[in-house]
Each structure stands twice: as C-alpha cells, then as structure tokens.
C-alpha cells in the first residue's frame, strides 16, 4: 500500500487541510479519470484528497498525481491490491480489461473485499477522513462509511438528465404492459417530451445476467447517500439537476466539467495514460489543418467494435471527404482481413486521415482549433468533453445511458445529429449484430460539418455552452462555488486551541 505522508506534500501544513475526502472510484477508465479530476479540484479548494486504486490503475494515474503534488496540491494515492485468488480470478485481473467476461461478477466481489483492509487503514490514518466519495457502482462503501461514522457521497459519471430519466422510468413503472423492448415510451415527469425504449434505458448492470441483486444494492446505496457529485454544470441542465435532487431528496452538487482542471499540454497528455507518447504526433498533424475542418472519431474506452462495423465506418469517413482522426481500439484483435483493410485505408487517405491505434489524448485533440466535430458513442465523459470544447457531435450510442446522453445532445441541447442507432449495438441478450452502413456514416459526417444555417446554428449553440462551461469552473462560477460548498460542508473540526 502506497500513500504520501502529508508532511511531504509541499506547501501544505496539516492544520491548513480543510477536509479529507477519500475517493473510491470504480476501476474502469471512464470512471477513474473523472474521479481523479474531481479529487484534484477538491484539493485545489484546500481539501486533502486520497484516491484508492489497485496496482494496475496506479500506473494509469500516477503521472497526473505526481504533477499535482509538485504544484503543491494535497492529493495522494492509496494503493490496495485485490485478493484475486480468493475470488477465482487469474493473475493480472486487477485490470478489468484482463477479466474474462464470465468472471466479471467475481471481480466486483474482489473489489468489495477491499472494505475491511481499507477500513483498518483509514482508522489509523491521519487526518481521519471527513467524507468518503464512492463511485455509484460501489454499494459496499455504504457499510464502510457507516463503520467509520463519516458521511458518504455518491459520485456519478453521467449527467443529471440521464440520471433523472432512468430514475423516472423505473419509479413510475413506465414499461409496465409494454411487451416490445424496442417500443418507444414517453419518459414521465419531464417538461420536454423524451421517448425511450426499454432497451435504450436499461441500466448497465440490468443487462448482465446474475447482477439483479447487485442492481438493487446500487439503488439502496444511492438512497442512503448524503449527497451526490455530478460531472456537469448547472447552466447546462438546471431543471434536470433540480428535479433529480427533488426526486432523490438529497443535495446534488454539479462540479464540472472536471476535465477543465487541466490547462496545460503536459497534464492533458498524461490524463489517464502512463506515457505522453502520441500527444506530439496528434498536435503536429492537427497544426497542419484548417480551423474547424477535422472530424474526430472515438468510441471512448469501448474495447471492441464489430469487424464489419469497423470497415463500414472507415469507408464512410473516407467517402465524406473531410479530414479525420479515428481512434481504433484493439486493432490487432479485429482479424487479418480488417487489419489489411485499415492498412489500405491509411494509404488511401494519407495526409487527410490519421488512424490512432490505442490510446489518444482526447481532450487535447478536442481543444485543438482544427477540430470541427466529434463522432462519439455518447459516453458521458466524451459528451461533456465535446460540450466543453464547443463541438457539435454525431451521436452513435452503444448501450445503456449512451442513448440518454445522445438525446440530451441532439434533442435537448440541439448540438448534434443522430447517426441512426435505435437499439443497443452491444451487451445484447441475442446474437443480433447491429451495423451502421457507410452511407449513413457519410451522411451524418456531412451533416455535422455542414456550413448551412442548420449546421451553423448547432455550432453556435455548442460554442455558447462551452463558454458557460468555462465560466462555471472559475471563481464566481456555479461549479467553483459548489466545490467550495462541498469542502465547507464536510470540513474538519477546528484544531484544538483555534480561535472560535
């Protein structure tokens, strides 16, 4: 277990620490990165933040934490190994990407087994925690916080709109009597008409056999929480933040966009990655392109896309005529035919298209002046990063809350176009393969890059949202004030002898 003694955190005296937040993120890239960013923001407001990680994930975030420590921020990692053998997991499976699909439930049990060693450590830690912040997917932290007798906040990696929609369709039994999983139903309790099918609204864990009890535990953990942190900002979705807080009867603090903590190329290129390799290549390539001309394409941390879909996507991008950066995950696992196709495509679009195989410095790319749009799976991190960059999006949801985030972008905020996906393309009970053809890809890309009145209006809305996002995180902004309020709300008792 590795921690950083407070006496060694430069520029921070123990009595200056206003609060001590212990972050327990889910060890998935899309959950870990925003949790670390939120911890950094709270540290910048005078709180000590300790982030619990397993060894594989220490490697992914230590560069970001090291940079923060050198700047004087009171932040540290607490590394706890998982007992893999106890849950029948193979060596190396503390990295969820190496967990066989049929053992994913074992992995979550191994995470829950961290409760006792973590409790023992925190009881002897100095300063004692004033609040535990747990990913919404960690129901076991409810018991940990109770035993430590400290408050607990839930940390959500999606927006208030999506949280409210999922809550309302379950709370009001919106799908009772609906036999077809793909029949659209109006989401109850919203002023705006939003239609959603059961297949589009299912919470991630409800899609996984054997997780029925776990899903109920998640709900109970949220119900009993002392509040929630959301990576969003008040000005983007004020009515949905208010409605969700009212429905849950708890305080909901919007503290984002949390990626805006990072303002330098060094921290942006290290965010969520062990090295900065790739950042310079992207920067140089983009520097040679006209402003707002490049389409960025990435499906986030999704590790596998159907080989046929890879081909159709590539051909659609090629046919669109626009310059593009395309992040292709796990290219080596796609088969020889697809690998050959990608090599041939690279040759044909040389200079116009850049294929990145593996990790990409996404926020750095999105913030470059040459990028004009984002083709995204609508995971929340990607969606809010596009909003923060002022970019319109092609919405290509894959499963679960992706559909809700897509509806927010396209139907509520008016900054996107839909590629045409109407049902989940992965995590299906059946073996049906959903493929978006090259013609639909080309049409969506041409539409989002269109310079006519409709396209310009989308861009205007996107830029206006970006300005509001940046205003939210600076002093006087809503998210800045909320972060300070969280620190004040869960602050330490004054040191002995301090003036009243």
Coordinates of C-alpha atoms in Angstrom, one line a residue:
X1 CA 0.0 0.0 0.0
X2 CA 1.4 3.4 -1.0
X3 CA 0.5 6.7 0.4
X4 CA 2.1 10.1 0.5
X5 CA 2.7 11.5 4.0
X6 CA 1.1 14.9 4.4
X7 CA 4.3 16.3 5.8
X8 CA 5.9 15.7 2.4
X9 CA 3.2 17.5 0.4
X10 CA 4.9 20.7 -0.5
X11 CA 3.4 23.9 0.7
X12 CA 0.6 22.3 2.8
X13 CA 0.5 22.4 6.6
X14 CA -1.6 19.8 8.4
X15 CA -3.7 22.4 10.1
X16 CA -4.4 24.1 6.7
X17 CA -6.3 21.0 5.5
X18 CA -10.0 21.9 5.5
X19 CA -11.4 18.4 4.9
X20 CA -10.2 15.0 4.0
X21 CA -12.1 13.2 1.1
X22 CA -11.4 9.6 0.4
X23 CA -12.2 8.8 -3.2
X24 CA -13.1 5.2 -4.1
X25 CA -13.5 5.2 -7.9
X26 CA -14.6 2.2 -10.0
X27 CA -11.5 0.8 -11.7
X28 CA -12.7 1.5 -15.2
X29 CA -11.0 4.1 -17.3
X30 CA -14.3 6.0 -17.9
X31 CA -15.0 6.1 -14.1
X32 CA -11.4 6.6 -12.8
X33 CA -10.4 9.6 -14.9
X34 CA -13.3 11.9 -13.9
X35 CA -13.0 10.8 -10.2
X36 CA -9.3 11.8 -10.2
X37 CA -10.1 15.1 -11.9
X38 CA -12.8 15.8 -9.2
X39 CA -10.3 14.9 -6.4
X40 CA -7.8 17.3 -8.0
X41 CA -10.5 20.1 -8.0
X42 CA -11.4 19.5 -4.3
X43 CA -7.6 19.5 -3.5
X44 CA -7.4 22.9 -5.2
X45 CA -10.0 24.2 -2.8
X46 CA -7.9 23.2 0.3
X47 CA -9.1 19.6 1.0
X48 CA -6.8 16.6 1.3
X49 CA -7.9 14.0 -1.2
X50 CA -6.9 10.4 -1.0
X51 CA -7.6 8.2 -4.0
X52 CA -8.0 4.4 -3.6
X53 CA -6.6 2.5 -6.5
X54 CA -5.4 -1.1 -7.3
X55 CA -1.9 -1.6 -8.7
X56 CA -2.7 -1.7 -12.4
X57 CA -4.5 1.6 -12.1
X58 CA -1.8 3.3 -10.2
X59 CA 0.2 3.2 -13.4
X60 CA -2.5 5.0 -15.3
X61 CA -2.9 8.0 -12.9
X62 CA 0.4 8.4 -11.1
X63 CA 1.9 10.9 -13.6
X64 CA -1.2 13.1 -13.2
X65 CA -0.9 12.9 -9.4
X66 CA 2.8 13.5 -9.4
X67 CA 2.4 16.7 -11.4
X68 CA -0.3 17.8 -9.0
X69 CA 1.9 17.1 -5.9
X70 CA 4.8 19.1 -7.4
X71 CA 2.4 22.0 -7.7
X72 CA 1.6 21.8 -4.0
X73 CA -1.8 20.2 -4.1
X74 CA -2.7 18.0 -1.1
X75 CA -3.5 14.8 -3.0
X76 CA -2.2 11.2 -2.7
X77 CA -2.8 7.6 -3.9
X78 CA -3.7 4.7 -1.6
X79 CA -2.8 1.5 -3.4
X80 CA -4.6 -1.7 -2.3
X81 CA -4.1 -5.0 -4.1
X82 CA -7.1 -7.2 -4.8
X83 CA -7.1 -10.8 -3.5
X84 CA -7.6 -12.3 -6.9
X85 CA -7.1 -15.9 -5.9
X86 CA -9.9 -15.7 -3.3
X87 CA -12.4 -14.9 -6.0
X88 CA -11.0 -17.3 -8.6
X89 CA -9.5 -14.6 -10.8
X90 CA -6.4 -15.0 -12.9
X91 CA -3.1 -13.2 -12.3
X92 CA -3.3 -9.6 -13.6
X93 CA -7.0 -9.4 -13.3
X94 CA -6.9 -6.3 -11.1
X95 CA -7.0 -4.7 -14.5
X96 CA -10.6 -5.1 -15.5
X97 CA -9.6 -5.4 -19.2
X98 CA -8.0 -8.7 -18.3
X99 CA -11.0 -10.2 -16.5
X100 CA -12.7 -12.9 -18.6
X101 CA -16.4 -11.9 -19.2
X102 CA -17.8 -14.9 -17.3
X103 CA -15.8 -13.8 -14.2
X104 CA -16.9 -10.1 -14.1
X105 CA -19.1 -10.8 -11.0
X106 CA -16.0 -12.3 -9.2
X107 CA -14.2 -9.0 -10.0
X108 CA -16.8 -6.9 -8.3
X109 CA -16.8 -9.2 -5.3
X110 CA -13.0 -8.8 -5.1
X111 CA -13.5 -5.0 -5.1
X112 CA -16.0 -5.3 -2.3
X113 CA -13.4 -7.3 -0.3
X114 CA -11.4 -4.1 0.0
X115 CA -13.8 -2.9 2.7
X116 CA -12.1 -4.4 5.7
X117 CA -8.4 -3.6 4.8
X118 CA -9.5 -0.1 3.8
X119 CA -11.4 0.4 7.0
X120 CA -8.4 -0.7 9.1
X121 CA -6.1 1.7 7.2
X122 CA -8.4 4.7 7.4
X123 CA -9.0 4.2 11.1
X124 CA -5.3 4.8 11.7
X125 CA -4.9 7.4 9.0
X126 CA -4.1 11.0 9.9
X127 CA -6.0 13.1 9.3
X128 CA -9.1 11.0 9.8
X129 CA -11.5 11.1 6.8
X130 CA -14.3 13.6 6.9
X131 CA -16.1 12.1 3.9
X132 CA -16.0 9.1 1.6
X133 CA -16.7 9.7 -2.1
X134 CA -17.7 6.4 -3.8
X135 CA -18.5 5.6 -7.3
X136 CA -22.2 4.9 -7.7
X137 CA -21.2 1.3 -8.7
X138 CA -19.7 0.6 -5.2
X139 CA -22.6 -0.3 -2.9
X140 CA -20.3 -1.9 -0.3
X141 CA -18.9 1.6 0.6
X142 CA -22.2 2.3 2.4
X143 CA -21.1 -0.2 5.1
X144 CA -17.6 1.2 5.1
X145 CA -18.7 4.8 5.7
X146 CA -21.2 3.6 8.4
X147 CA -18.4 1.8 10.3
X148 CA -16.1 4.8 10.0
X149 CA -19.0 7.0 11.1
X150 CA -18.4 9.5 8.3
X151 CA -20.7 10.9 5.6
X152 CA -20.7 9.3 2.2
X153 CA -21.2 11.0 -1.2
X154 CA -22.1 9.1 -4.4
X155 CA -20.1 10.0 -7.5
X156 CA -21.9 9.8 -10.8
X157 CA -20.2 9.6 -14.2
X158 CA -23.2 10.7 -16.1
X159 CA -25.4 13.8 -16.2
X160 CA -28.5 14.8 -14.2
X161 CA -30.7 14.5 -17.3
X162 CA -29.8 10.8 -17.8
X163 CA -30.0 10.1 -14.0
X164 CA -33.4 11.6 -13.9
X165 CA -34.7 9.8 -17.0
X166 CA -33.5 6.4 -15.7
X167 CA -35.0 7.1 -12.2
X168 CA -38.3 8.2 -13.6
X169 CA -38.9 5.3 -15.9
X170 CA -38.3 2.9 -13.0
X171 CA -40.1 5.0 -10.4
X172 CA -43.2 5.4 -12.5
X173 CA -43.1 1.8 -14.0
X174 CA -43.1 3.3 -17.5
X175 CA -42.7 0.0 -19.2
X176 CA -45.5 -1.9 -17.4
X177 CA -47.6 -3.7 -20.0
X178 CA -45.1 -3.0 -22.8
X179 CA -44.1 -6.3 -24.4
X180 CA -41.7 -5.0 -27.0
X181 CA -38.3 -3.9 -25.6
X182 CA -37.9 -1.5 -28.6
X183 CA -41.3 0.3 -28.4
X184 CA -40.8 3.9 -27.5
X185 CA -42.4 5.3 -24.3
X186 CA -42.6 8.9 -23.2
X187 CA -40.4 9.4 -20.1
X188 CA -42.7 10.5 -17.3
X189 CA -42.1 13.6 -15.2
X190 CA -40.3 15.8 -17.7
X191 CA -41.4 19.0 -19.3
X192 CA -39.9 18.1 -22.6
X193 CA -41.2 15.1 -24.5
X194 CA -38.4 12.4 -24.5
X195 CA -39.2 9.0 -25.9
X196 CA -37.2 6.0 -24.8
X197 CA -37.4 2.2 -25.3
X198 CA -36.8 -0.3 -22.5
X199 CA -33.7 -1.5 -24.4
X200 CA -32.3 2.1 -24.5
X201 CA -32.9 2.9 -20.9
X202 CA -31.7 -0.3 -19.2
X203 CA -29.0 0.4 -16.5
X204 CA -25.7 -1.3 -17.4
X205 CA -25.9 -3.9 -14.7
X206 CA -29.5 -4.9 -15.6
X207 CA -28.1 -6.0 -19.0
X208 CA -25.8 -8.6 -17.2
X209 CA -27.2 -11.9 -16.0
X210 CA -26.6 -12.5 -12.3
X211 CA -26.5 -8.9 -11.4
X212 CA -30.1 -8.5 -10.4
X213 CA -29.4 -8.3 -6.6
X214 CA -26.4 -6.1 -7.2
X215 CA -28.6 -3.6 -9.1
X216 CA -30.9 -3.4 -6.1
X217 CA -27.9 -2.8 -3.9
X218 CA -26.8 0.1 -6.1
X219 CA -30.2 1.7 -5.7
X220 CA -30.2 1.4 -1.9
X221 CA -26.7 2.8 -1.7
X222 CA -27.8 5.9 -3.6
X223 CA -30.9 6.3 -1.5
X224 CA -28.9 6.3 1.7
X225 CA -26.1 8.6 0.5
X226 CA -25.5 12.0 2.0
X227 CA -25.5 13.7 -1.4
X228 CA -24.1 13.3 -4.9
X229 CA -21.4 14.8 -7.0
X230 CA -22.1 15.1 -10.7
X231 CA -19.7 15.9 -13.5
X232 CA -22.0 18.5 -15.1
X233 CA -22.6 22.2 -14.7
X234 CA -25.8 24.0 -13.5
X235 CA -26.2 26.3 -16.5
X236 CA -26.5 23.3 -19.0
X237 CA -29.3 21.4 -17.3
X238 CA -30.7 23.4 -14.4
X239 CA -34.2 21.9 -14.5
X240 CA -32.9 18.3 -14.5
X241 CA -30.5 19.0 -11.6
X242 CA -33.3 20.4 -9.6
X243 CA -35.8 17.6 -10.5
X244 CA -33.3 14.9 -9.7
X245 CA -32.3 16.4 -6.4
X246 CA -36.0 16.7 -5.5
X247 CA -36.7 13.1 -6.6
X248 CA -33.8 11.7 -4.6
X249 CA -34.4 14.1 -1.7
X250 CA -30.7 14.9 -1.5
X251 CA -28.2 17.6 -2.3
X252 CA -26.8 17.3 -5.8
X253 CA -23.6 19.2 -6.4
X254 CA -22.7 19.9 -10.1
X255 CA -18.9 20.2 -10.1
X256 CA -17.9 20.0 -13.7
X257 CA -16.7 20.0 -16.4
X258 CA -14.0 18.4 -14.3
X259 CA -11.7 18.0 -17.3
X260 CA -11.2 21.7 -17.2
X261 CA -8.9 21.3 -14.2
X262 CA -6.2 20.5 -16.8
X263 CA -5.0 23.6 -18.6
X264 CA -1.5 22.5 -19.9
X265 CA -0.4 20.2 -22.6
X266 CA 1.6 18.2 -20.1
X267 CA -1.4 17.4 -17.8
X268 CA -3.8 16.8 -20.7
X269 CA -1.4 14.3 -22.4
X270 CA -0.8 12.4 -19.2
X271 CA -4.5 12.3 -18.2
X272 CA -5.4 8.6 -17.9
X273 CA -2.3 7.4 -19.6
X274 CA 1.1 6.0 -18.5
X275 CA 3.1 8.0 -21.1
X276 CA 2.7 11.0 -23.3
X277 CA 3.5 9.2 -26.5
X278 CA 1.0 10.1 -29.2
X279 CA 0.3 13.6 -28.0
X280 CA 3.0 15.3 -30.0
X281 CA 2.1 13.3 -33.2
X282 CA -1.6 14.4 -32.9
X283 CA -0.6 18.0 -32.2
X284 CA 1.8 18.2 -35.2
X285 CA -0.8 16.6 -37.5
X286 CA -3.6 18.9 -36.4
X287 CA -1.4 22.0 -36.7
X288 CA -1.3 21.5 -40.4
X289 CA -5.1 21.5 -40.8
X290 CA -7.6 24.3 -41.4
X291 CA -9.6 25.5 -38.4
X292 CA -12.8 23.5 -37.8
X293 CA -12.1 21.1 -40.6
X294 CA -11.3 17.8 -38.8
X295 CA -13.7 15.2 -37.7
X296 CA -12.6 13.4 -34.5
X297 CA -13.9 9.8 -34.2
X298 CA -13.7 7.8 -31.0
X299 CA -15.9 5.3 -29.0
X300 CA -14.1 6.0 -25.8
X301 CA -13.0 3.1 -23.6
X302 CA -15.1 0.6 -25.6
X303 CA -12.6 -2.1 -26.4
X304 CA -14.4 -4.0 -29.2
X305 CA -16.4 -3.0 -32.3
X306 CA -17.7 -5.5 -34.7
X307 CA -15.2 -6.0 -37.6
X308 CA -17.8 -5.3 -40.2
X309 CA -18.7 -2.0 -38.4
X310 CA -15.0 -1.0 -38.5
X311 CA -15.0 -1.4 -42.3
X312 CA -18.2 0.5 -42.8
X313 CA -17.1 3.3 -40.5
X314 CA -13.8 3.6 -42.3
X315 CA -15.4 3.7 -45.8
X316 CA -18.0 6.2 -44.6
X317 CA -15.3 8.5 -43.3
X318 CA -13.3 8.2 -46.5
X319 CA -16.4 9.0 -48.6
X320 CA -17.3 12.1 -46.5
X321 CA -14.3 13.9 -48.0
X322 CA -13.4 15.6 -44.6
X323 CA -10.1 15.3 -42.8
X324 CA -10.4 12.9 -39.8
X325 CA -8.7 11.4 -36.8
X326 CA -10.0 8.0 -36.0
X327 CA -9.1 6.1 -32.7
X328 CA -9.3 2.4 -33.4
X329 CA -9.1 0.2 -30.2
X330 CA -7.7 -3.3 -30.2
X331 CA -6.9 -3.3 -33.9
X332 CA -4.8 -6.4 -33.5
X333 CA -7.9 -8.4 -32.4
X334 CA -10.0 -7.5 -35.4
X335 CA -8.7 -10.2 -37.7
X336 CA -6.3 -10.2 -40.6
X337 CA -8.9 -9.0 -43.1
X338 CA -9.8 -5.9 -41.1
X339 CA -6.1 -5.2 -40.3
X340 CA -5.4 -5.3 -44.1
X341 CA -8.4 -3.0 -44.7
X342 CA -7.1 -0.5 -42.2
X343 CA -3.6 -0.5 -43.8
X344 CA -5.1 0.1 -47.2
X345 CA -7.4 2.8 -45.9
X346 CA -4.4 4.6 -44.3
X347 CA -2.6 4.5 -47.6
X348 CA -5.6 6.0 -49.5
X349 CA -6.3 8.8 -47.0
X350 CA -2.6 9.6 -46.2
X351 CA -2.4 13.2 -45.2
X352 CA -6.2 13.6 -44.8
X353 CA -6.9 10.8 -42.3
X354 CA -4.9 9.9 -39.1
X355 CA -5.6 6.5 -37.5
X356 CA -4.6 6.1 -33.9
X357 CA -4.4 2.5 -32.7
X358 CA -4.8 2.5 -28.9
X359 CA -4.9 5.4 -26.5
X360 CA -5.4 9.0 -27.7
X361 CA -5.1 12.3 -25.8
X362 CA -8.8 13.1 -26.3
X363 CA -9.2 16.4 -24.5
X364 CA -6.0 17.7 -26.1
X365 CA -7.4 16.8 -29.6
X366 CA -10.9 18.2 -29.0
X367 CA -9.4 21.5 -27.8
X368 CA -7.4 22.0 -31.0
X369 CA -8.7 24.7 -33.3
X370 CA -8.6 22.4 -36.3
X371 CA -11.2 20.0 -34.9
X372 CA -14.7 20.8 -36.0
X373 CA -16.9 17.9 -34.8
X374 CA -16.8 14.7 -32.8
X375 CA -18.3 11.3 -33.7
X376 CA -18.9 9.7 -30.3
X377 CA -20.5 6.8 -28.6
X378 CA -22.0 9.3 -26.2
X379 CA -20.4 8.0 -23.0
X380 CA -20.8 11.0 -20.6
X381 CA -17.1 11.8 -20.4
X382 CA -16.9 12.1 -24.2
X383 CA -20.1 14.0 -24.4
X384 CA -19.2 16.7 -21.8
X385 CA -15.7 16.9 -23.2
X386 CA -17.2 17.7 -26.6
X387 CA -19.5 20.3 -24.9
X388 CA -16.6 21.8 -23.1
X389 CA -14.7 22.1 -26.4
X390 CA -17.7 23.8 -28.1
X391 CA -18.0 21.0 -30.7
X392 CA -21.2 19.6 -32.3
X393 CA -21.4 15.8 -32.2
X394 CA -22.6 12.8 -34.3
X395 CA -24.4 10.7 -31.7
X396 CA -23.6 7.0 -32.0
X397 CA -24.9 5.4 -28.7
X398 CA -23.9 1.8 -28.0
X399 CA -25.9 0.8 -24.9
X400 CA -27.5 1.9 -21.6
X401 CA -27.2 5.6 -20.7
X402 CA -25.4 6.4 -24.0
X403 CA -28.9 6.7 -25.5
X404 CA -29.9 9.3 -22.9
X405 CA -26.7 11.3 -23.3
X406 CA -27.4 11.2 -27.1
X407 CA -30.9 12.6 -26.6
X408 CA -29.6 15.3 -24.4
X409 CA -27.1 16.4 -27.1
X410 CA -29.5 16.1 -30.0
X411 CA -33.0 16.8 -28.7
X412 CA -32.4 19.0 -25.6
X413 CA -29.2 20.9 -26.3
X414 CA -29.5 20.9 -30.1
X415 CA -25.8 20.4 -30.7
X416 CA -25.8 17.0 -32.5
X417 CA -27.1 14.8 -35.2
X418 CA -28.1 11.1 -34.8
X419 CA -26.3 8.5 -36.8
X420 CA -29.4 6.3 -36.8
X421 CA -28.8 3.8 -34.0
X422 CA -32.2 2.9 -32.4
X423 CA -31.2 -0.2 -30.3
X424 CA -28.1 -1.3 -28.3
X425 CA -25.3 -2.5 -30.6
X426 CA -23.5 -4.4 -27.8
X427 CA -24.3 -6.2 -24.5
X428 CA -27.3 -7.8 -26.2
X429 CA -29.1 -10.9 -24.9
X430 CA -29.5 -12.2 -28.5
X431 CA -26.8 -12.5 -31.2
X432 CA -28.1 -9.8 -33.4
X433 CA -25.4 -7.7 -35.0
X434 CA -26.3 -4.0 -35.5
X435 CA -24.2 -2.3 -38.2
X436 CA -24.5 1.3 -39.4
X437 CA -23.7 1.3 -43.1
X438 CA -21.1 3.5 -44.8
X439 CA -23.9 5.7 -46.4
X440 CA -25.3 6.6 -43.0
X441 CA -21.9 7.4 -41.7
X442 CA -21.1 9.6 -44.6
X443 CA -24.5 11.4 -44.4
X444 CA -24.0 12.0 -40.6
X445 CA -20.5 13.4 -41.0
X446 CA -21.5 15.6 -43.9
X447 CA -24.5 16.9 -41.9
X448 CA -22.5 17.7 -38.8
X449 CA -19.8 19.5 -40.9
X450 CA -22.4 21.3 -43.0
X451 CA -21.9 25.1 -43.3
X452 CA -25.5 25.9 -43.9
X453 CA -27.9 27.6 -41.5
X454 CA -28.7 24.4 -39.6
X455 CA -25.1 23.5 -39.1
X456 CA -24.1 27.0 -38.1
X457 CA -26.8 27.1 -35.5
X458 CA -25.6 23.8 -34.0
X459 CA -22.1 25.3 -33.8
X460 CA -23.4 28.5 -32.3
X461 CA -25.2 26.5 -29.5
X462 CA -22.1 24.4 -28.9
X463 CA -19.9 27.4 -28.6
X464 CA -22.3 29.1 -26.2
X465 CA -22.4 26.0 -24.0
X466 CA -18.6 25.9 -24.0
X467 CA -18.5 29.5 -22.8
X468 CA -20.9 28.7 -19.9
X469 CA -18.9 25.6 -19.0
X470 CA -15.7 27.6 -18.7
X471 CA -17.5 30.3 -16.7
X472 CA -18.8 27.6 -14.3
X473 CA -15.4 26.5 -13.1
X474 CA -13.7 29.8 -12.5
X475 CA -14.1 31.9 -9.3
X476 CA -17.7 33.1 -9.2
X477 CA -19.0 30.3 -11.3
X478 CA -21.5 27.7 -10.2
X479 CA -19.2 24.6 -10.2
X480 CA -16.5 26.6 -8.4
X481 CA -18.9 27.6 -5.7
X482 CA -20.3 24.1 -5.4
X483 CA -16.8 22.7 -4.9
X484 CA -16.2 25.2 -2.1
X485 CA -19.6 24.3 -0.6
X486 CA -18.7 20.6 -0.6
X487 CA -15.4 21.3 1.2
X488 CA -17.2 23.6 3.7
X489 CA -20.0 21.0 4.2
X490 CA -17.6 18.2 5.1
X491 CA -14.9 20.2 6.8
X492 CA -12.8 19.0 9.7
X493 CA -13.3 20.1 13.3
X494 CA -11.2 23.1 14.1
X495 CA -7.8 22.3 15.7
X496 CA -7.6 22.5 19.4
X497 CA -6.8 26.0 20.6
X498 CA -8.1 27.6 17.4
X499 CA -10.0 30.8 17.8
X500 CA -13.8 30.4 17.8

